Short mmCIF file of C-alpha atoms and ligand atoms in Angstrom, two decimals:
data_model
loop_
_atom_site.label_atom_id
_atom_site.label_comp_id
_atom_site.label_asym_id
_atom_site.label_seq_id
_atom_site.Cartn_x
_atom_site.Cartn_y
_atom_site.Cartn_z
CA MET T 1 -10.14 -38.27 71.99
CA GLY T 2 -9.02 -36.12 69.08
CA VAL T 3 -8.87 -37.35 65.52
CA LYS T 4 -5.11 -37.59 65.64
CA SER T 5 -4.95 -39.67 68.77
CA LYS T 6 -7.70 -41.90 67.40
CA ALA T 7 -5.64 -42.46 64.28
CA ALA T 8 -2.57 -43.19 66.35
CA ALA T 9 -4.54 -45.67 68.43
CA ALA T 10 -5.89 -47.31 65.29
CA ILE T 11 -2.44 -47.76 63.87
CA LEU T 12 -1.15 -49.14 67.13
CA VAL T 13 -3.93 -51.71 67.31
CA LEU T 14 -3.38 -52.70 63.69
CA LEU T 15 0.30 -53.21 64.37
CA MET T 16 -0.56 -55.39 67.32
CA PHE T 17 -2.87 -57.45 65.13
CA LEU T 18 -0.09 -57.75 62.59
CA GLY T 19 2.16 -59.06 65.31
CA SER T 20 -0.27 -61.81 66.14
CA LEU T 21 -0.52 -62.62 62.43
CA TRP T 22 3.15 -63.41 62.32
CA LEU T 23 2.85 -65.57 65.37
CA GLN T 24 0.04 -67.57 63.90
CA GLY T 25 1.54 -68.31 60.50
CA GLY T 26 1.57 -71.80 59.11
CA LEU T 27 -2.03 -72.73 59.87
CA ASP T 28 -2.71 -73.29 56.19
CA TYR T 29 -0.53 -76.35 55.98
CA HIS T 30 -2.66 -78.15 58.44
CA TRP T 31 -5.84 -77.57 56.47
CA ASP T 32 -4.25 -78.33 53.16
CA THR T 33 -3.40 -81.84 54.21
CA CYS T 34 -6.70 -82.39 55.99
CA LEU T 35 -8.80 -81.41 53.03
CA LYS T 36 -6.77 -82.75 50.17
CA GLY T 37 -8.41 -86.16 49.99
CA TYR T 38 -11.93 -84.79 50.29
CA ASN T 39 -11.31 -82.23 47.59
CA GLN T 40 -9.76 -84.58 45.12
CA VAL T 41 -12.66 -86.96 45.24
CA ASN T 42 -15.12 -84.15 44.70
CA LYS T 43 -13.12 -82.45 42.03
CA PHE T 44 -12.87 -85.64 40.08
CA HIS T 45 -16.60 -85.95 40.25
CA GLN T 46 -17.08 -82.42 38.94
CA LEU T 47 -14.57 -82.71 36.16
CA SER T 48 -15.61 -86.11 34.95
CA ASN T 49 -18.83 -84.91 33.41
CA SER T 50 -19.68 -81.35 32.70
CA SER T 51 -22.63 -82.00 30.44
CA GLY T 52 -24.96 -80.36 32.94
CA ALA T 53 -23.05 -77.11 32.81
CA ASP T 54 -23.66 -74.54 30.17
CA ALA T 55 -21.02 -73.82 27.57
CA ALA T 56 -19.65 -70.82 29.45
CA GLU T 57 -18.67 -73.02 32.35
CA ASP T 58 -15.40 -74.41 31.22
CA PRO T 59 -14.61 -77.20 33.65
CA ARG T 60 -10.91 -76.51 33.32
CA ILE T 61 -11.41 -73.22 35.09
CA LEU T 62 -12.01 -75.11 38.29
CA GLU T 63 -8.90 -77.20 38.17
CA GLY T 64 -6.41 -76.71 40.94
CA CYS T 65 -4.52 -73.48 40.62
CA PRO T 66 -0.81 -74.07 41.19
CA GLY T 67 1.11 -71.87 43.55
CA GLN T 68 -1.96 -70.68 45.47
CA THR T 69 -2.93 -71.53 48.98
CA PHE T 70 -6.49 -70.49 48.27
CA GLN T 71 -8.19 -72.86 45.82
CA VAL T 72 -11.44 -71.65 44.35
CA SER T 73 -12.27 -75.21 43.25
CA MET T 74 -12.04 -76.35 46.83
CA LEU T 75 -14.21 -73.51 48.04
CA LEU T 76 -16.88 -74.43 45.54
CA THR T 77 -16.68 -78.10 46.48
CA HIS T 78 -17.27 -77.35 50.14
CA LEU T 79 -20.05 -74.88 49.44
CA LEU T 80 -21.88 -77.33 47.22
CA ALA T 81 -21.56 -80.03 49.88
CA ALA T 82 -23.16 -77.88 52.59
CA PRO T 83 -26.88 -77.76 51.70
CA ALA T 84 -28.69 -80.82 52.99
CA TYR T 85 -32.29 -82.04 53.23
CA SER T 86 -34.84 -79.49 52.16
CA SER T 87 -33.65 -76.58 54.24
CA ASP T 88 -30.63 -77.49 56.32
CA VAL T 89 -26.90 -76.77 56.10
CA LEU T 90 -24.23 -79.24 57.19
CA LEU T 91 -21.77 -77.64 59.56
CA GLN T 92 -18.67 -79.52 58.52
CA PRO T 93 -18.61 -78.37 54.89
CA TYR T 94 -19.87 -74.98 56.05
CA LEU T 95 -16.83 -74.55 58.27
CA SER T 96 -14.55 -75.97 55.59
CA SER T 97 -15.90 -73.33 53.22
CA TRP T 98 -14.87 -70.77 55.79
CA ASP T 99 -11.37 -72.25 55.98
CA GLU T 100 -11.07 -71.61 52.28
CA LEU T 101 -12.56 -68.13 52.54
CA VAL T 102 -10.05 -67.35 55.27
CA LYS T 103 -7.26 -68.30 52.88
CA PHE T 104 -8.88 -66.06 50.30
CA MET T 105 -8.86 -63.12 52.70
CA GLU T 106 -5.33 -63.83 53.81
CA SER T 107 -4.16 -63.74 50.22
CA LEU T 108 -5.53 -60.20 49.94
CA GLY T 109 -2.75 -58.93 52.14
CA PRO T 110 -2.05 -58.68 55.85
CA MET T 111 -4.63 -55.97 56.46
CA VAL T 112 -7.62 -57.96 55.26
CA GLY T 113 -5.99 -60.98 56.85
CA LEU T 114 -6.61 -59.27 60.17
CA ILE T 115 -10.32 -59.71 59.67
CA SER T 116 -9.84 -63.36 58.85
CA LYS T 117 -8.26 -63.99 62.26
CA GLU T 118 -11.58 -63.10 63.79
CA ILE T 119 -13.30 -65.59 61.51
CA GLU T 120 -10.87 -68.33 62.46
CA THR T 121 -11.67 -67.75 66.09
CA LYS T 122 -15.37 -68.16 65.32
CA THR T 123 -14.99 -71.36 63.33
CA SER T 124 -12.88 -72.86 66.09
CA VAL T 125 -15.55 -72.01 68.68
CA ILE T 126 -18.10 -74.09 66.77
CA ARG T 127 -15.61 -76.89 66.14
CA GLN T 128 -14.77 -76.94 69.83
CA LEU T 129 -18.44 -77.16 70.78
CA ALA T 130 -18.89 -80.00 68.31
CA LEU T 131 -15.95 -81.87 69.81
CA LEU T 132 -17.29 -81.40 73.32
CA ALA T 133 -20.71 -82.62 72.24
CA GLU T 134 -19.18 -85.72 70.73
CA GLU T 135 -17.29 -86.50 73.91
CA ASN T 136 -20.38 -85.99 75.98
CA PRO T 137 -22.97 -88.75 75.43
CA ASP T 138 -25.71 -86.38 76.57
CA ALA T 139 -25.38 -84.65 73.26
CA GLU T 140 -26.61 -87.68 71.45
CA LEU T 141 -30.07 -87.82 72.91
CA SER T 142 -32.66 -87.75 70.22
CA PRO T 143 -34.81 -84.62 70.10
CA ASP T 144 -37.87 -86.44 71.45
CA VAL T 145 -36.11 -87.84 74.48
CA HIS T 146 -34.56 -84.50 74.99
CA SER T 147 -37.68 -82.39 74.98
CA ILE T 148 -39.27 -84.74 77.49
CA ASN T 149 -36.24 -84.71 79.73
CA SER T 150 -35.67 -81.02 79.73
CA GLY T 151 -39.35 -80.19 80.04
CA ASN T 152 -38.62 -77.50 77.54
CA THR T 153 -40.88 -76.23 74.80
CA ASP T 154 -41.05 -78.41 71.75
CA VAL T 155 -39.75 -75.70 69.48
CA GLY T 156 -38.72 -77.16 66.21
CA THR T 157 -39.36 -80.78 67.12
CA LYS T 158 -41.20 -81.44 63.92
CA ASN T 159 -38.99 -79.32 61.74
CA ASN T 160 -35.97 -81.03 63.05
CA ALA T 161 -37.12 -84.58 62.77
CA GLU T 162 -34.82 -84.82 59.81
CA ALA T 163 -31.85 -83.93 61.96
CA SER T 164 -32.64 -86.51 64.60
CA GLY T 165 -31.14 -89.34 62.64
CA HIS T 166 -27.69 -87.94 63.22
CA ALA T 167 -25.61 -88.58 66.24
CA SER T 168 -23.97 -85.23 66.70
CA ALA T 169 -25.71 -82.14 67.97
CA TYR T 170 -23.46 -80.06 65.75
CA HIS T 171 -24.09 -82.00 62.60
CA SER T 172 -26.06 -79.23 60.95
CA VAL T 173 -27.27 -75.68 61.50
CA ARG T 174 -30.75 -76.81 62.46
CA SER T 175 -29.61 -79.58 64.77
CA MET T 176 -27.29 -77.12 66.51
CA ILE T 177 -30.07 -74.56 66.92
CA TRP T 178 -32.42 -77.22 68.21
CA VAL T 179 -30.00 -78.67 70.75
CA GLU T 180 -28.72 -75.33 71.99
CA LEU T 181 -32.24 -73.97 72.42
CA ASN T 182 -33.33 -77.03 74.32
CA ARG T 183 -30.37 -76.86 76.63
CA GLY T 184 -30.88 -73.19 77.29
CA LEU T 185 -27.48 -72.38 75.84
CA VAL T 186 -28.71 -69.53 73.70
CA ASP T 187 -28.89 -66.24 75.53
CA PHE T 188 -31.11 -63.72 73.77
CA HIS T 189 -30.05 -60.83 75.99
CA HIS T 190 -26.42 -61.30 76.89
CA GLN T 191 -23.34 -62.22 74.99
CA THR T 192 -22.34 -65.87 75.25
CA ASP T 193 -20.20 -68.24 73.26
CA SER T 194 -23.09 -70.32 71.98
CA GLY T 195 -22.77 -71.96 68.59
CA CYS T 196 -25.84 -70.08 67.38
CA ARG T 197 -24.44 -66.70 68.31
CA THR T 198 -21.12 -67.59 66.73
CA LEU T 199 -22.82 -68.83 63.58
CA LEU T 200 -24.69 -65.55 63.30
CA ARG T 201 -21.35 -63.67 63.21
CA LEU T 202 -20.05 -65.92 60.46
CA HIS T 203 -23.35 -65.62 58.65
CA ARG T 204 -23.13 -61.82 58.57
CA ALA T 205 -19.55 -61.96 57.31
CA LEU T 206 -20.62 -64.39 54.60
CA LEU T 207 -23.05 -61.82 53.23
CA TRP T 208 -20.22 -59.31 52.99
CA LEU T 209 -18.00 -61.70 51.04
CA LYS T 210 -20.88 -62.77 48.82
CA LEU T 211 -21.62 -59.18 47.95
CA PHE T 212 -17.96 -58.42 47.32
CA LEU T 213 -17.54 -61.41 44.97
CA GLU T 214 -20.80 -60.51 43.25
CA LYS T 215 -19.51 -57.01 42.58
CA LEU T 216 -16.17 -58.37 41.42
CA ALA T 217 -18.01 -60.60 38.95
CA GLU T 218 -19.96 -57.71 37.46
CA THR T 219 -18.81 -56.53 34.07
CA PRO T 220 -20.20 -53.11 33.25
CA VAL T 221 -21.59 -52.82 29.75
CA ALA T 222 -19.92 -49.47 29.40
CA GLY T 223 -17.36 -47.72 31.49
CA ARG T 224 -14.43 -48.89 33.50
CA LEU T 225 -14.19 -51.79 35.88
CA ARG T 226 -14.12 -50.50 39.42
CA SER T 227 -11.25 -51.29 41.72
CA PRO T 228 -11.60 -54.29 44.08
CA SER T 229 -10.71 -52.00 46.94
CA GLU T 230 -13.71 -49.77 46.20
CA LEU T 231 -16.03 -52.75 45.71
CA CYS T 232 -14.96 -54.38 48.93
CA ARG T 233 -15.52 -51.19 50.88
CA GLU T 234 -18.94 -50.77 49.35
CA ALA T 235 -19.91 -54.37 50.14
CA TYR T 236 -18.71 -53.84 53.69
CA GLN T 237 -20.68 -50.64 54.14
CA ARG T 238 -23.86 -52.35 53.03
CA THR T 239 -23.39 -55.36 55.30
CA LEU T 240 -20.99 -55.77 58.21
CA ALA T 241 -20.50 -52.07 58.89
CA ASN T 242 -24.04 -51.99 60.28
CA TYR T 243 -22.90 -54.13 63.19
CA HIS T 244 -19.52 -52.55 63.81
CA THR T 245 -18.43 -49.71 66.01
CA TRP T 246 -16.93 -46.57 64.58
CA PHE T 247 -13.47 -47.78 65.47
CA VAL T 248 -13.79 -51.14 63.74
CA ARG T 249 -15.30 -49.51 60.66
CA ARG T 250 -12.35 -47.17 60.30
CA ALA T 251 -9.87 -50.01 60.78
CA ALA T 252 -11.68 -52.15 58.20
CA GLU T 253 -11.70 -49.32 55.68
CA LEU T 254 -7.99 -48.84 56.16
CA ALA T 255 -7.57 -52.53 55.43
CA PHE T 256 -9.49 -52.27 52.15
CA ILE T 257 -7.32 -49.45 50.84
CA ALA T 258 -4.38 -51.81 50.66
CA MET T 259 -6.30 -54.38 48.64
CA PRO T 260 -4.70 -55.69 45.43
CA GLU T 261 -5.77 -54.73 41.92
CA ARG T 262 -8.04 -56.79 39.69
CA GLY T 263 -5.18 -58.58 37.92
CA PHE T 264 -4.35 -60.20 41.22
CA PHE T 265 -7.80 -61.82 41.33
CA PHE T 266 -7.32 -63.24 37.83
CA ARG T 267 -4.16 -64.97 39.00
CA LEU T 268 -5.74 -66.03 42.26
CA VAL T 269 -8.36 -68.14 40.46
CA CYS T 270 -6.22 -68.87 37.39
CA VAL T 271 -8.17 -67.00 34.74
CA GLN T 272 -7.09 -64.66 31.94
CA ASN T 273 -9.74 -61.99 31.84
CA GLN T 274 -12.83 -60.45 33.38
CA ASP T 275 -15.27 -62.74 31.53
CA GLN T 276 -13.63 -65.84 32.93
CA LEU T 277 -13.39 -64.31 36.37
CA SER T 278 -17.06 -63.50 36.16
CA THR T 279 -17.93 -67.10 35.23
CA VAL T 280 -16.01 -68.56 38.15
CA LEU T 281 -17.19 -66.03 40.71
CA THR T 282 -20.80 -66.29 39.63
CA ARG T 283 -20.74 -70.00 40.38
CA VAL T 284 -19.20 -69.35 43.76
CA VAL T 285 -21.71 -66.60 44.53
CA GLU T 286 -24.64 -68.86 43.63
CA ALA T 287 -23.30 -71.57 45.91
CA ILE T 288 -22.80 -69.07 48.75
CA GLU T 289 -26.31 -67.71 48.24
CA GLU T 290 -27.88 -71.13 48.63
CA VAL T 291 -26.00 -71.69 51.89
CA TYR T 292 -26.66 -68.16 53.08
CA ASN T 293 -30.39 -68.29 52.39
CA ARG T 294 -30.81 -71.58 54.21
CA THR T 295 -28.88 -70.35 57.24
CA GLN T 296 -30.80 -67.09 57.21
CA LYS T 297 -34.11 -68.94 57.20
CA ALA T 298 -33.10 -71.24 60.06
CA LEU T 299 -31.91 -68.31 62.18
CA GLU T 300 -34.93 -66.22 61.33
CA GLU T 301 -37.42 -68.96 62.19
CA ASN T 302 -35.84 -69.16 65.62
CA GLY T 303 -35.68 -65.42 66.20
CA MET T 304 -31.90 -65.48 66.18
CA LEU T 305 -31.02 -62.71 63.76
CA ASP T 306 -30.18 -60.28 66.57
CA LEU T 307 -28.41 -62.46 69.12
CA PRO T 308 -26.07 -60.24 71.13
C1 NAG J 1 -22.09 -87.19 30.84
O1 NAG J 1 -23.39 -87.51 31.25
C2 NAG J 1 -24.30 -87.70 30.21
C3 NAG J 1 -25.69 -87.97 30.79
O2 NAG J 1 -25.81 -87.38 32.04
C4 NAG J 1 -23.84 -88.87 29.32
O3 NAG J 1 -24.73 -89.04 28.23
C5 NAG J 1 -22.45 -88.61 28.82
O4 NAG J 1 -22.00 -89.72 28.09
C6 NAG J 1 -21.49 -88.31 29.97
N1 NAG J 1 -20.19 -87.93 29.45
C7 NAG J 1 -19.06 -88.38 29.98
C8 NAG J 1 -17.80 -87.86 29.36
O5 NAG J 1 -19.03 -89.16 30.91
C1 NAG J 2 -31.99 -66.09 48.31
O1 NAG J 2 -32.86 -65.16 48.88
C2 NAG J 2 -33.02 -63.98 48.11
C3 NAG J 2 -33.83 -62.99 48.93
O2 NAG J 2 -34.80 -63.61 49.67
C4 NAG J 2 -33.68 -64.35 46.78
O3 NAG J 2 -33.84 -63.19 46.00
C5 NAG J 2 -32.78 -65.35 46.07
O4 NAG J 2 -33.40 -65.78 44.87
C6 NAG J 2 -32.51 -66.55 46.95
N1 NAG J 2 -31.52 -67.38 46.30
C7 NAG J 2 -31.49 -68.70 46.37
C8 NAG J 2 -30.41 -69.41 45.63
O5 NAG J 2 -32.32 -69.34 46.99
#
């Protein structure tokens, strides 16, 4: 295929994606109402006493931001709720964080929104598995019973003792890994729709967003601030691009060209200038990093960083 026909094909596919975007509008409302109660409780908690925060962290910055679907305060709330025990991550707040990140991407314009559709598919795969597990009493066997029954290796039995107190197999990253391994649901050679494999895709995308927000938070001592579009492309090239085909990489880079300017990000999180943006984003990045590192460790310990 020549360059021109490749470009034509790319545009055609993007238009098709755009079409499906229109069809799927209105999802946000659902999540807004679902999460409102949860968020308000947590926000109140954060705002009620900021004595632990340093002076730069103005608590008002994390108040709700009127007129936005994406709420950075909500994102932070979910992210901070995700780490659990010494090294685990709770799946419910993890997925809720993704809901908020999807809104973030969607606010960056239809082209980046295309990528977020893929993310939504992934989060719904894990949610679906969790629902199925809840309906199926088998899923609630404790790890000990399970390893005896399945005659499987006792991989992670000790490490996951902490997860055993919870009813659902999809309560946390480690409980999901444990249950899926023991049921032989994780295929290390072929593509499947296991929760672990799906989590790995989300996990890789999280690194991209973390890096992008990190770059957006940077304030150069001298010289100009670089454009979000450039920063996002750079973050992508260092992370997700490694896993993508030529075609997807080109499509993604097209999407980043259309990304809004920096002033848009100020409005998006209700701040006035780069210093304030930096303060807010740094908190978000730290929270993402904690979640990312824990997930990375859990996947790594189980040899799951390259699941097909
Ligand atoms: C915040 O917490 C500190 C101790 O953690 C306490 O001394 C202070 O009175 C609290 N402030 C408010 C406004 O609740
Ligand atoms: C996450 O891991 C990286 C690399 O291993 C490390 O440099 C960083 O300090 C860790 N961050 C947190 C919050 O644990």
